[in-house]
mmCIF file of C-alpha atoms and ligand atoms in Angstrom:
data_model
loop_
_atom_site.group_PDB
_atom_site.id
_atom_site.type_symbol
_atom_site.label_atom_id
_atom_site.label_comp_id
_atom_site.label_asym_id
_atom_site.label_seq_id
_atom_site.Cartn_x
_atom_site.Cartn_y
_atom_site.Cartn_z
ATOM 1 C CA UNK Y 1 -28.355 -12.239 -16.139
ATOM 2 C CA UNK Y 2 -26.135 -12.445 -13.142
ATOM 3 C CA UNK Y 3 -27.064 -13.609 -10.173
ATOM 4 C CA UNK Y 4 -27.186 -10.585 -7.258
ATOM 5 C CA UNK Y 5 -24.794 -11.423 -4.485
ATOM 6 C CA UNK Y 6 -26.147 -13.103 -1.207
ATOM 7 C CA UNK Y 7 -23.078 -11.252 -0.032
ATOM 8 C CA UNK Y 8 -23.937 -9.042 2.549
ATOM 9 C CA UNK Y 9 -20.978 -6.788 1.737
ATOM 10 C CA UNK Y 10 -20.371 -5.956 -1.399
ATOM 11 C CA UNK Y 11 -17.722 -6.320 -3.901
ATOM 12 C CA UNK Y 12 -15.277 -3.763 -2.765
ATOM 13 C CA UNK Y 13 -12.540 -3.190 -5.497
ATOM 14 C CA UNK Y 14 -11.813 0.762 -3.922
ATOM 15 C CA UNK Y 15 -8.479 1.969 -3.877
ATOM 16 C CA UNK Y 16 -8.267 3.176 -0.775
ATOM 17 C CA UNK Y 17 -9.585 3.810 2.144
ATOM 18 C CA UNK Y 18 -9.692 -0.390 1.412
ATOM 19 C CA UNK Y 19 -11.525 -3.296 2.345
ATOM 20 C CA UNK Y 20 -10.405 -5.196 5.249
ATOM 21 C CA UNK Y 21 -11.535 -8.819 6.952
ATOM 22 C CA UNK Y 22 -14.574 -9.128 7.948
ATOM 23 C CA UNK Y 23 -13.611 -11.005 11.415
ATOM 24 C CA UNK Y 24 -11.562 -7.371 12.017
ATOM 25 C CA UNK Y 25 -14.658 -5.041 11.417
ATOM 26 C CA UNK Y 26 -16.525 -7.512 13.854
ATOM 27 C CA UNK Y 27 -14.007 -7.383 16.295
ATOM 28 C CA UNK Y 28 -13.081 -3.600 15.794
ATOM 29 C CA UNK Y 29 -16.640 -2.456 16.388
ATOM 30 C CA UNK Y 30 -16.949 -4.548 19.345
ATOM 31 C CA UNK Y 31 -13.701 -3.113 21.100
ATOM 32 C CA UNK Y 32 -14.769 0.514 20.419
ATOM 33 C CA UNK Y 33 -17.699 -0.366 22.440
ATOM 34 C CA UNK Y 34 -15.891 -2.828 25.057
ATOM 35 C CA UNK Y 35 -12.396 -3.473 24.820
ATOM 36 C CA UNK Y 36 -11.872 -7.094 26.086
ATOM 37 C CA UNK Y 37 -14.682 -7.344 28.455
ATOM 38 C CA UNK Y 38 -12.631 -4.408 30.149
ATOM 39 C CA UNK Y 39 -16.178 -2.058 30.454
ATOM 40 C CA UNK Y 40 -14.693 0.495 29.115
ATOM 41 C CA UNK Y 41 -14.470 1.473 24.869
ATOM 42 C CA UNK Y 42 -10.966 1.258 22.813
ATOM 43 C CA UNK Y 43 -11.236 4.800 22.067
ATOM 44 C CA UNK Y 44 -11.568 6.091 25.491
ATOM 45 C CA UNK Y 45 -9.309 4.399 27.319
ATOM 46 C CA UNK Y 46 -5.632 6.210 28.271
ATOM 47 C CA UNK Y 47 -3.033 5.425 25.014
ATOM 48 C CA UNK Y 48 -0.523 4.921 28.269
ATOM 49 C CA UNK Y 49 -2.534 2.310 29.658
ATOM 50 C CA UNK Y 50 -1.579 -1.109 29.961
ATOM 51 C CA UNK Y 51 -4.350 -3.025 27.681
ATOM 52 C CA UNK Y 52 -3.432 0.036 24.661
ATOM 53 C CA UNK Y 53 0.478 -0.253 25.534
ATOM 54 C CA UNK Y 54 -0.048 -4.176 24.564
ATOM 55 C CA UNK Y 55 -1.789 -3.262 21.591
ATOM 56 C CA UNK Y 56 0.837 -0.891 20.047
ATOM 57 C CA UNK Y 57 3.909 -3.507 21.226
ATOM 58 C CA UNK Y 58 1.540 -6.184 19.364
ATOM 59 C CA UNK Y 59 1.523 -3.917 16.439
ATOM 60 C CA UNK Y 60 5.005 -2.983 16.066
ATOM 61 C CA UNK Y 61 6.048 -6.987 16.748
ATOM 62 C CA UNK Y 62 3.439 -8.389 14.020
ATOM 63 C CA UNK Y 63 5.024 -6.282 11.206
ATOM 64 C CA UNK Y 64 8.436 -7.310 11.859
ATOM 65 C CA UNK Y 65 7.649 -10.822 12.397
ATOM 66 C CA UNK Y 66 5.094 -10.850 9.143
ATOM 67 C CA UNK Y 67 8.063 -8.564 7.052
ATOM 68 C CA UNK Y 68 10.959 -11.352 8.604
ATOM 69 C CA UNK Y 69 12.547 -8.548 10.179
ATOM 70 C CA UNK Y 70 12.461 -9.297 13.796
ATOM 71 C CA UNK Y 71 16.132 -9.221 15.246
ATOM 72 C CA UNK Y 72 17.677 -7.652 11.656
ATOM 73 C CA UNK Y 73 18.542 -3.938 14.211
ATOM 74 C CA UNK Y 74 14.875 -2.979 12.638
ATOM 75 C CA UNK Y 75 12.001 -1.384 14.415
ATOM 76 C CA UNK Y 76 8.333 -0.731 13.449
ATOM 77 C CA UNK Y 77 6.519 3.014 14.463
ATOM 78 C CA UNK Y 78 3.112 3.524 13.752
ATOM 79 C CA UNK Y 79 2.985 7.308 13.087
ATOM 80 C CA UNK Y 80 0.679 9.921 11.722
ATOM 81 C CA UNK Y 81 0.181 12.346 8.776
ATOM 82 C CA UNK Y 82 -0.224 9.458 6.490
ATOM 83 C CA UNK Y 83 2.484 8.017 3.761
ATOM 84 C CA UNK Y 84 2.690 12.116 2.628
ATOM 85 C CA UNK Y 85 4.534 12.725 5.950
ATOM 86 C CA UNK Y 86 7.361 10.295 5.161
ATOM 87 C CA UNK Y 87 7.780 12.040 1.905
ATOM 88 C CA UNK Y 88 9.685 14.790 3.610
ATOM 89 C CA UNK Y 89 9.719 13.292 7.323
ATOM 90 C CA UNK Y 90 12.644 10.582 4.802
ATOM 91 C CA UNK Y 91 14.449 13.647 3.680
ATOM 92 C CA UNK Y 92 14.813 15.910 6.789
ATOM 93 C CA UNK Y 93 15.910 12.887 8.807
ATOM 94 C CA UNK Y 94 18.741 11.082 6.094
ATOM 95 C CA UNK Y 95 19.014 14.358 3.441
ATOM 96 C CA UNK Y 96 22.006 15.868 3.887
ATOM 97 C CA UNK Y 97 23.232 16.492 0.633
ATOM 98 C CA UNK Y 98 22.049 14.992 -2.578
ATOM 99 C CA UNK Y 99 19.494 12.114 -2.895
ATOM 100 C CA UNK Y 100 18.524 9.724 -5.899
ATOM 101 C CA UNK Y 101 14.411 8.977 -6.268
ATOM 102 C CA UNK Y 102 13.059 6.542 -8.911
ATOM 103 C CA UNK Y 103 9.918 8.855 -10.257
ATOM 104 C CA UNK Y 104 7.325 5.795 -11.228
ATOM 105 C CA UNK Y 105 4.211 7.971 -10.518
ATOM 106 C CA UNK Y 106 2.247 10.349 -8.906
ATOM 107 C CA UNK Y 107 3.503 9.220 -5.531
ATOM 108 C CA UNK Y 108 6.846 9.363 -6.557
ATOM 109 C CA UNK Y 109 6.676 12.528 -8.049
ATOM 110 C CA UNK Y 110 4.971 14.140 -4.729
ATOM 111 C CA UNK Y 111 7.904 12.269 -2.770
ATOM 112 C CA UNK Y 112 10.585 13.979 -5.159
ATOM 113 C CA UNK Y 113 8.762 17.610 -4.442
ATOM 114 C CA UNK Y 114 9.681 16.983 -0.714
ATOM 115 C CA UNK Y 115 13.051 15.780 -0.805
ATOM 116 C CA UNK Y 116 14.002 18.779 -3.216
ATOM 117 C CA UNK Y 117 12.868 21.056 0.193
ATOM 118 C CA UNK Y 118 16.596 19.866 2.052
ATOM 119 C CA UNK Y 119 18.625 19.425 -0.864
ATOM 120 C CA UNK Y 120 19.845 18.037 -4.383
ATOM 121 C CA UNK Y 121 17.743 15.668 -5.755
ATOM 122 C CA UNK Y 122 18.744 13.138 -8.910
ATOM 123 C CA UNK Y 123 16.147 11.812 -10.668
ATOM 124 C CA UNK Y 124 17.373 8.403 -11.713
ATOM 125 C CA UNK Y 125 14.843 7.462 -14.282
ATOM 126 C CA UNK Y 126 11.392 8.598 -15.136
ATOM 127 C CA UNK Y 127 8.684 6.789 -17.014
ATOM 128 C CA UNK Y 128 6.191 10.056 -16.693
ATOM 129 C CA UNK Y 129 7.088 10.322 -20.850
ATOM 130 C CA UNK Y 130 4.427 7.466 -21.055
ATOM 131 C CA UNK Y 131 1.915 8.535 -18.394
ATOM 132 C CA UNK Y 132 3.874 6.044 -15.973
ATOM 133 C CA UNK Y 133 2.558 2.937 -17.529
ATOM 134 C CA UNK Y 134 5.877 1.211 -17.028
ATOM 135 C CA UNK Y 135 8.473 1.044 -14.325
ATOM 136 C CA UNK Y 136 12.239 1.864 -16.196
ATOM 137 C CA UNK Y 137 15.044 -0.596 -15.501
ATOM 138 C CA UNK Y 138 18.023 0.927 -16.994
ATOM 139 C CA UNK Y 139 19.444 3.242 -14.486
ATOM 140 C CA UNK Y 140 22.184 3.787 -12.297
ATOM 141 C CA UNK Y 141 22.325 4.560 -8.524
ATOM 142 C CA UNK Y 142 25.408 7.143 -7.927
ATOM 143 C CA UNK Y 143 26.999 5.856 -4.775
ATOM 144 C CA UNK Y 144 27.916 9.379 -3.430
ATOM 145 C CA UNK Y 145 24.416 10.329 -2.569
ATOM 146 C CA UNK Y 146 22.419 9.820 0.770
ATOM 147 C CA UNK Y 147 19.994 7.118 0.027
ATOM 148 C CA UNK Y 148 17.792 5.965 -2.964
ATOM 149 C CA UNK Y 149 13.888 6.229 -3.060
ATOM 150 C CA UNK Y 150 11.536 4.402 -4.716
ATOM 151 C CA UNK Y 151 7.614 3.010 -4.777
ATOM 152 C CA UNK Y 152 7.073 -0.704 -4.925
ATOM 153 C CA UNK Y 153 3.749 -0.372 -6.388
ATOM 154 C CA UNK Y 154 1.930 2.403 -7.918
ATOM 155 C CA UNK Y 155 -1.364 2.733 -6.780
ATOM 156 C CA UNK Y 156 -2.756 5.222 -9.294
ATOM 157 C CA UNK Y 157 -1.526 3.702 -12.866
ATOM 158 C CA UNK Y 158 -1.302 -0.116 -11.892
ATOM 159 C CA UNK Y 159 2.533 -0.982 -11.829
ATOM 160 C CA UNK Y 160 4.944 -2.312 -9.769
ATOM 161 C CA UNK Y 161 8.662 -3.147 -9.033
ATOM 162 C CA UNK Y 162 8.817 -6.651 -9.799
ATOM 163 C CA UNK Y 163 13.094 -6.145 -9.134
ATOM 164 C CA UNK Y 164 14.765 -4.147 -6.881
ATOM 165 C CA UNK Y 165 18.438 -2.695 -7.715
ATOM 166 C CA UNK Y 166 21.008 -3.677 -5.290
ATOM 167 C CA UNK Y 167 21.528 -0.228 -3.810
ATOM 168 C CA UNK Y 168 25.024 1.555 -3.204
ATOM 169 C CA UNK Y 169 23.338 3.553 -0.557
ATOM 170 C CA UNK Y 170 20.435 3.228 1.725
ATOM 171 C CA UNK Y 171 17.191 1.938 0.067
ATOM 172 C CA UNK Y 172 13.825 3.491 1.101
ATOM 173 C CA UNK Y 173 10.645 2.856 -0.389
ATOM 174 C CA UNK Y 174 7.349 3.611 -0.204
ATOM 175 C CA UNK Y 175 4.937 0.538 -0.306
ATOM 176 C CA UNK Y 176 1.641 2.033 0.835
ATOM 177 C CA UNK Y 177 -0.386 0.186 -1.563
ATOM 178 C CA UNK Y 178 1.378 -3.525 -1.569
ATOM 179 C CA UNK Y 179 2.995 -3.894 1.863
ATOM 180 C CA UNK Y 180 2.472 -7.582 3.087
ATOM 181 C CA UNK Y 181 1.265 -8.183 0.215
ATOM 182 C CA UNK Y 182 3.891 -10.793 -1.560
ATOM 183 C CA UNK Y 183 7.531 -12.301 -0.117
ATOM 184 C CA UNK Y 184 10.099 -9.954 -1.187
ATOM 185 C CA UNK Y 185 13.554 -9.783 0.741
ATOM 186 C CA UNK Y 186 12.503 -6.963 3.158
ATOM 187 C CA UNK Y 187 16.373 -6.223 4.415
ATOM 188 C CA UNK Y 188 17.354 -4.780 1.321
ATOM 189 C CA UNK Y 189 15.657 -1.899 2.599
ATOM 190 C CA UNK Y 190 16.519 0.810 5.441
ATOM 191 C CA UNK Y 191 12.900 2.048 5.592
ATOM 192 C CA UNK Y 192 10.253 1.494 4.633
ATOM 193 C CA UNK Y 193 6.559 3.470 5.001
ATOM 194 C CA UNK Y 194 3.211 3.198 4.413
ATOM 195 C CA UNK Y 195 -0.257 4.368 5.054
ATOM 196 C CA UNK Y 196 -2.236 2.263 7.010
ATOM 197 C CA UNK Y 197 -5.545 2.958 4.470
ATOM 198 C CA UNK Y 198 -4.512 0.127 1.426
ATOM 199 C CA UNK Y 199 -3.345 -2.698 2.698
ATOM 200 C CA UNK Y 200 -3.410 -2.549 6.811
ATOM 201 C CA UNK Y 201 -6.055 -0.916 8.201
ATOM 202 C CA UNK Y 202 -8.321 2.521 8.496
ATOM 203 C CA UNK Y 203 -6.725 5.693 6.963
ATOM 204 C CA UNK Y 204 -4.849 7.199 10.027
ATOM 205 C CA UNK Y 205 -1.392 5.637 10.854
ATOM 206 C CA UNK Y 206 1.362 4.940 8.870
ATOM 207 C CA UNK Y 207 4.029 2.317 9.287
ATOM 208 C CA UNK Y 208 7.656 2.794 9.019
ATOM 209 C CA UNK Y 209 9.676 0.134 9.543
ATOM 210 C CA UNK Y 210 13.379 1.442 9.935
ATOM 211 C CA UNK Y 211 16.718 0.303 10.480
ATOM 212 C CA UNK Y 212 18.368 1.666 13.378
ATOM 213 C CA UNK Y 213 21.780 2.661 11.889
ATOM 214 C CA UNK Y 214 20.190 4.635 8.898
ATOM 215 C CA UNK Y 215 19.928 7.921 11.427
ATOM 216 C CA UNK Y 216 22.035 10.328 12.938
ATOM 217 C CA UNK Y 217 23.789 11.699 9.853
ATOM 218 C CA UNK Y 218 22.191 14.408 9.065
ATOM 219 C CA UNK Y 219 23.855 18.077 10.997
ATOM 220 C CA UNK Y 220 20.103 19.762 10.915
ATOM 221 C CA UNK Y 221 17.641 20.207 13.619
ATOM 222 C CA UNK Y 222 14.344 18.287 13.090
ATOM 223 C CA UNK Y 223 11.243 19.127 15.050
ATOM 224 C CA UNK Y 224 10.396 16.354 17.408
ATOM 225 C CA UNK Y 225 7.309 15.231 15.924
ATOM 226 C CA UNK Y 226 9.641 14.490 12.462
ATOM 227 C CA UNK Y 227 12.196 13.024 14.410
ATOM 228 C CA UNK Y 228 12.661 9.163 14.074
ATOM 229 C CA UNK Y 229 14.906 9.060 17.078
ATOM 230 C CA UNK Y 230 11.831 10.929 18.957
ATOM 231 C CA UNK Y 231 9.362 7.914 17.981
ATOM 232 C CA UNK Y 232 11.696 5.584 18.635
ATOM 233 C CA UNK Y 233 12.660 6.655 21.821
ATOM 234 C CA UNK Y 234 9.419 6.738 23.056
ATOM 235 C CA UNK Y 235 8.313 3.539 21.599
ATOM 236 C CA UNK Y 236 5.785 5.140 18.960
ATOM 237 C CA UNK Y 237 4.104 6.981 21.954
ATOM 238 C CA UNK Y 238 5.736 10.075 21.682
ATOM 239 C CA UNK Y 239 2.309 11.762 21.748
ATOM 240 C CA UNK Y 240 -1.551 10.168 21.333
ATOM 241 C CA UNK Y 241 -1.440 8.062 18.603
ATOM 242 C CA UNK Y 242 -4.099 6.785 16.296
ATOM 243 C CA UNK Y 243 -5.339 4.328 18.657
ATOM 244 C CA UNK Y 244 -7.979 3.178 16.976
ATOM 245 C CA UNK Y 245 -6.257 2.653 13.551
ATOM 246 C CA UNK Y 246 -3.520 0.895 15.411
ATOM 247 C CA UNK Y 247 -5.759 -1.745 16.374
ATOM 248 C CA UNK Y 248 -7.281 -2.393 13.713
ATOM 249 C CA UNK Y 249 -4.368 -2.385 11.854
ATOM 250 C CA UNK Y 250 -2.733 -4.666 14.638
ATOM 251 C CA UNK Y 251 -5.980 -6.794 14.410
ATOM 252 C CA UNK Y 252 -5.207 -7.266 10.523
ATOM 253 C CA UNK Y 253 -1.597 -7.923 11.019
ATOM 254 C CA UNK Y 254 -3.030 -10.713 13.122
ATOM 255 C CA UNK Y 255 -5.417 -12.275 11.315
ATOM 256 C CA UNK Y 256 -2.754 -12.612 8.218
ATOM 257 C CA UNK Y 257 -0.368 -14.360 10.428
ATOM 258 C CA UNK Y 258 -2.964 -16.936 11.200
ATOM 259 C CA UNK Y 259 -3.504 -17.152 7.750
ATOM 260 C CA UNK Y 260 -0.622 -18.293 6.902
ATOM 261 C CA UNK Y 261 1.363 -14.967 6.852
ATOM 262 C CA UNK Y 262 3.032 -13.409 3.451
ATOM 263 C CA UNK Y 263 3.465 -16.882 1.729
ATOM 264 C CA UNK Y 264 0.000 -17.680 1.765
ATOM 265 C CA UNK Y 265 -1.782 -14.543 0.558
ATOM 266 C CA UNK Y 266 0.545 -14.144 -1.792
ATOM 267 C CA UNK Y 267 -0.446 -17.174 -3.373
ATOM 268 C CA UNK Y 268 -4.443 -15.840 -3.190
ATOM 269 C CA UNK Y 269 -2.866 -12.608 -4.735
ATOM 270 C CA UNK Y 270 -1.419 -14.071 -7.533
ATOM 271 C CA UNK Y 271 -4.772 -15.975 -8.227
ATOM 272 C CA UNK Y 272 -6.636 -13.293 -8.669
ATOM 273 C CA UNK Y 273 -4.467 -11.217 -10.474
ATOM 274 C CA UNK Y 274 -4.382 -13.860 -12.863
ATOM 275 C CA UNK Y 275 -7.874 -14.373 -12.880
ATOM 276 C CA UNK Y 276 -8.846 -10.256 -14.136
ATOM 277 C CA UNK Y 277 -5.641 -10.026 -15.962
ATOM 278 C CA UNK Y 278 -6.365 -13.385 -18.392
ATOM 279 C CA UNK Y 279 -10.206 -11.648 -18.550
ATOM 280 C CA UNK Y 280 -8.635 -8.444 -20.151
ATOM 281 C CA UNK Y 281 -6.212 -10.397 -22.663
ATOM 282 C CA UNK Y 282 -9.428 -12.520 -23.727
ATOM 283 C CA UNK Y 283 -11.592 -10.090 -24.095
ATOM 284 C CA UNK Y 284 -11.702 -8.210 -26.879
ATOM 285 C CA UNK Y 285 -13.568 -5.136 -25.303
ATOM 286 C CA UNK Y 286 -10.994 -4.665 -22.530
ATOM 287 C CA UNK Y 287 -7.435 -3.579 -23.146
ATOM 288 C CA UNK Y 288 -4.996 -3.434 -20.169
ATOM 289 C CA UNK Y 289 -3.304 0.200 -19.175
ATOM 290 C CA UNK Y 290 0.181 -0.709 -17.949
ATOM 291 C CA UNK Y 291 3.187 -2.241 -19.240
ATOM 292 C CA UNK Y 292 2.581 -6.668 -19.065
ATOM 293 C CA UNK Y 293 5.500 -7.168 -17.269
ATOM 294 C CA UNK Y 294 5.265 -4.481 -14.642
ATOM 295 C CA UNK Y 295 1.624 -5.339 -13.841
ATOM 296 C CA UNK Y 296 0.431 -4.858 -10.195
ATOM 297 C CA UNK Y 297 -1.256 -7.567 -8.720
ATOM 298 C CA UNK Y 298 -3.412 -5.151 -6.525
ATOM 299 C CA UNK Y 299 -4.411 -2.314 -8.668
ATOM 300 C CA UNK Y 300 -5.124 -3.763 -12.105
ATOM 301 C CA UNK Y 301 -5.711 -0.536 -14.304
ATOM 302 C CA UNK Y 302 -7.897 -1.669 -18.117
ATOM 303 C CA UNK Y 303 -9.755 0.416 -20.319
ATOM 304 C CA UNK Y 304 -13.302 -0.480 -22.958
ATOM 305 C CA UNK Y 305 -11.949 -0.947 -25.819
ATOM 306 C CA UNK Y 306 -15.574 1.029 -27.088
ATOM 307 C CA UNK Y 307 -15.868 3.906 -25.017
ATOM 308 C CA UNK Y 308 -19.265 4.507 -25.709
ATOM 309 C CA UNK Y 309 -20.032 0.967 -23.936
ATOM 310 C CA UNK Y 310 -19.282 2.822 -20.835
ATOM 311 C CA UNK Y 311 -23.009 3.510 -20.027
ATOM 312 C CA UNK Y 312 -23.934 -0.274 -20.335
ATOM 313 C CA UNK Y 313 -20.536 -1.872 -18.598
ATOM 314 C CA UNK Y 314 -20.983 0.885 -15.571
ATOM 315 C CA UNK Y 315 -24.732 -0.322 -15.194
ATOM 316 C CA UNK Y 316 -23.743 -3.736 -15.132
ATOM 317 C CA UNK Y 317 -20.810 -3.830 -12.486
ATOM 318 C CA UNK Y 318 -23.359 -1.493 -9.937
ATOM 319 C CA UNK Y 319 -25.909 -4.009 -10.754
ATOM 320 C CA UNK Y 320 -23.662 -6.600 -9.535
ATOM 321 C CA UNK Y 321 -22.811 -5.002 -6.124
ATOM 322 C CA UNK Y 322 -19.554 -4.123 -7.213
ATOM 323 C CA UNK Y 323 -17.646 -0.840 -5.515
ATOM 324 C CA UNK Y 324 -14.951 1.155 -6.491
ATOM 325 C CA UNK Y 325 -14.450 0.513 -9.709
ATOM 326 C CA UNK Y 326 -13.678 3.655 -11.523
ATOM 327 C CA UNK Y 327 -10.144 4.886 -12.343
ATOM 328 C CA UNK Y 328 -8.018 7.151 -10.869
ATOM 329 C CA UNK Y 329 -8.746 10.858 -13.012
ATOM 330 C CA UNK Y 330 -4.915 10.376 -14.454
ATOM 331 C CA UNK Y 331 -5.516 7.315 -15.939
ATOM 332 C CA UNK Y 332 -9.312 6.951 -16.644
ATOM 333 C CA UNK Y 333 -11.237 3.831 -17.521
ATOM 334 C CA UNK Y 334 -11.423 1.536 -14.275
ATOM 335 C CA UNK Y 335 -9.085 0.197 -11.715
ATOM 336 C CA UNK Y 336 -9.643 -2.944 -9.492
ATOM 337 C CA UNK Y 337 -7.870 -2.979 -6.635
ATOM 338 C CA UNK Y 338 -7.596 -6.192 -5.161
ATOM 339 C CA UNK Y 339 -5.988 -5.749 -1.715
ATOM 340 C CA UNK Y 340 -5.178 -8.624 0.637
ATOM 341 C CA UNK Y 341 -8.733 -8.820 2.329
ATOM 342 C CA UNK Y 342 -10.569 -9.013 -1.343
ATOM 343 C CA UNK Y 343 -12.280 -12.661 -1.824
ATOM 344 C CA UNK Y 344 -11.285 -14.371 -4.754
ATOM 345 C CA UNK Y 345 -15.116 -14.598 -5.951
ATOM 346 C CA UNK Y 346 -15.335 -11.211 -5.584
ATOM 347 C CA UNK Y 347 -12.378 -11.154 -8.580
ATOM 348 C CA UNK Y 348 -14.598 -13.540 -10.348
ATOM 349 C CA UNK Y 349 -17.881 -11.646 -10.088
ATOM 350 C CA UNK Y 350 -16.016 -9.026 -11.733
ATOM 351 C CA UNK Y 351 -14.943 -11.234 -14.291
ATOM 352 C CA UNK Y 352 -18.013 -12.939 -14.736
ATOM 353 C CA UNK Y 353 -20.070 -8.862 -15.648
ATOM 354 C CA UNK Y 354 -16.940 -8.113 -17.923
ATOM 355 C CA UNK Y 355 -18.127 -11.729 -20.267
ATOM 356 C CA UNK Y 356 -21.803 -9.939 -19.474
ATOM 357 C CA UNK Y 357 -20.673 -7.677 -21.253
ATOM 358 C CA UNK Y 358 -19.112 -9.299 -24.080
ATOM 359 C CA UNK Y 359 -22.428 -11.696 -24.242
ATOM 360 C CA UNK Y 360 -24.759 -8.709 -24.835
ATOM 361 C CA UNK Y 361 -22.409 -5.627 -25.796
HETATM 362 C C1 PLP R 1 -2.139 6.424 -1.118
HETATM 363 C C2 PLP R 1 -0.683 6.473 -1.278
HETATM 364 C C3 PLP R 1 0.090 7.476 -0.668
HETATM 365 C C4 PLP R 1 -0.515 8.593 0.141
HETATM 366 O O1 PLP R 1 -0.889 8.132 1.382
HETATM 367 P P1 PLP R 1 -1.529 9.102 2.483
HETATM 368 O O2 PLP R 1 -1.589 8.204 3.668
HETATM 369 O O3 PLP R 1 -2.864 9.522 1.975
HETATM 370 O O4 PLP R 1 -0.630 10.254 2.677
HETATM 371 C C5 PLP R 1 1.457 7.433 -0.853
HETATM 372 N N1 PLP R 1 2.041 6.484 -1.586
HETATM 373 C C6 PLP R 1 1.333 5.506 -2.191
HETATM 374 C C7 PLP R 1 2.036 4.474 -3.019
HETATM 375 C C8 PLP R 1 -0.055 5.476 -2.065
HETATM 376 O O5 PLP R 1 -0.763 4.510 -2.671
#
C-alpha cells in the first residue's frame, strides 16, 4: 500500500486556479489581516496609498527583472478580465487590418474568435485536424499583416512551443499557463499576457508585459479600460485593481527570484516532467496524449491504456491525497499539471500510485 502523506496539503496537480508556495499563502493570509504591522488589512487599505503603490511598482519590476526585460522599452500592467480580455483587448489595440494567429488549441481558437471582431484574420496553421495533440511547424508568417499570435503552452491538451518563428511582424503570445516557467528569449516578443491563476498567483489579474513602440497604429477609438496607453499612463492604476491578487502574485514573483529565478525552476521543471513522462513510456497501462516532442512540461495529458481500470486508478490517486487530476472534457483521461510551486515528491507520489497500479491492476 502507499503510505498516506504527512503532507498537510495535498498533492495539488489542478489546472488552474493552481497551487502556489506555501511561504505566500502564509504570508498572504497574514497581510489580509495586517499588512506589515501597518493595523490595518491588505484589502482595505486605499489602492492609492503608499504601502499598495509599492506593492504594484514591486509587481510590475519583478516580472521584468524575472522575464530579463528590465530596460528592453518594456513595461509590465497587471490588469483585469483575465487572459480572455487580451484576446480582443490585442486586437482592438494593434488590429488594423489583417492579423496571422497560430490556432494550437482551445485558447487559440477563442483568441482567433476575437481578433476576427476588428478585422482579417489568417490562420497560419492549425493542428485542430488531430484534436491539437501537436503544435505544426511548417508555416509561414506573411509580413504584410499587423502582428502574429500564438500560445506557448496549451493548457487543455498538454503541448507546447518548444521554437518560436522569427517573426516578420510583431510577436504576441499568450503564456497563461507556462510564464516564468523556463528561460526562453523573452524580447522576441511585443506582448505578452497571462492570467495570474496558473502560474502567478489567485485568478484575478492578468499580466501583460508590452513593448512600448508596438501601440499607436491603429486609427480606431478604444474605450479606456481596453486602452494600453490608458494603463500605462496611469501606471496600472487606471482604476482599483485586483489588489489582493497583485500581491500575491507580487509575493510569488518574489519568492522565485530568491529561488534562484527562471534558471533554477526550470531545472525543477524539467525534473519532474521527466519523472511522469518516463512513468507513462514504462508503463504499459498509461499511454501519453500529445505529440513526444511537443510535450508540456506543466500539463502532462496520458490516458489508461484499460479504460475500465478507471474505477481502481481514480480510487487510488484520491487515496493518496492527490487533487486535480482529471482531464480537461476535450481531451479526457487525466492531466497533471505541474506548475512552478508543485514539489517534486508530489510528481513522485503520483508516480509511485501509477506502479500501484501496475502492481495490482
Ligand atoms: C486559462 C487560460 C486562459 C484563460 O484565462 P482566463 O484568465 O480565465 O481568461 C487563456 N489562455 C491560456 C493558455 C490558459 O491556460
Amino acid at each position: 500500500m502507499i503510505e498516506k502523506s504527512k503532507h498537510v496539503k495535498k498533492h495539488n496537480f489542478s489546472a488552474g486556479p493552481c497551487i502556489l508556495p506555501e511561504e505566500v499563502l502564509r504570508k498572504a493570509s497574514q497581510a489580509v489581516v495586517d499588512l506589515d504591522g501597518l493595523g490595518l488589512s491588505l484589502i482595505e487599505i486605499s489602492h492609492r496609498s503608499k504601502p499598495f503603490v509599492a506593492v504594484m511598482e514591486k509587481a510590475r519590476s519583478l516580472a521584468l527583472e524575472l522575464l530579463g526585460l528590465e530596460g528592453k522599452g518594456y513595461q509590465a500592467l497587471f490588469l483585469q478580465g483575465g487572459a480572455s480580455t487580451q484576446f480582443l483587448m490585442v486586437a482592438y489595440n494593434l488590429l488594423q487590418n489583417k492579423a496571422a494567429y497560430l490556432n494550437t488549441g482551445t485558447w487559440s481558437t477563442k483568441a482567433i474568435k476575437e481578433a476576427k471582431l476588428f478585422g482579417d484574420m489568417i490562420e497560419v496553421a492549425s493542428s485542430k485536424d488531430a484534436n491539437f495533440n501537436y503544435i505544426p511547424r511548417e508555416y509561414e508568417i506573411p509580413s504584410d499583416v499587423d502582428y502574429f499570435h500564438c500560445t506557448s503552452n496549451n493548457t487543455i491538451f498538454g503541448t507546447s512551443m518548444k521554437d518560436f518563428p522569427n517573426s516578420p511582424v510583431p510577436m504576441i503570445c499568450d503564456m497563461s499557463s507556462d510564464i516564468f516557467s523556463r528561460q526562453l528569449d523573452f524580447s522576441k516578443f511585443d506582448i505578452i499576457y497571462a492570467g495570474a491563476q496558473k502560474n502567478m498567483g489567485p485568478a484575478g489579474t492578468t499580466l501583460v508585459v508590452l513593448k512600448e513602440d508596438v501601440l499607436g497604429k491603429v486609427d480606431r477609438a478604444i474605450p479606456s479600460m481596453l486602452d494600453y496607453n490608458v494603463h500605462l499612463g496611469k501606471d496600472s492604476m487606471f482604476n482599483t485593481p485586483s489588489v489582493f491578487a497583485v500581491y500575491v502574485s507580487m509575493l510569488t514573483l518574489a519568492w522565485l527570484k530568491d529561488l534562484g529565478g527562471i534558471v533554477t525552476i526550470e531545472k525543477v521543471n524539467e525534473e519532474k516532467a521527466s519523472l511522469i513522462y518516463d512513468e507513462i513510456d514504462r508503463n504499459p497501462l498509461f499511454k501519453g496524449f500529445a505529440a513526444v516532442e511537443d510535450r508540456s512540461f506543466m500539463n502532462a495529458t496520458f490516458n489508461l491504456t484499460d479504460r475500465g481500470l478507471t474505477g481502481k486508478f481514480d480510487a487510488l490517486w484520491q487515496e493518496a491525497d492527490i487533487n486535480g487530476l482529471n482531464g480537461h472534457r476535450s481531451v479526457g483521461g487525466y492531466r497533471a499539471s505541474m506548475y512552478n510551486a508543485l514539489p517534486v515528491s508530489s510528481v513522485q507520489v503520483l508516480v509511485d500510485t501509477m506502479q500501484e497500479l501496475e502492481r495490482t491492476a
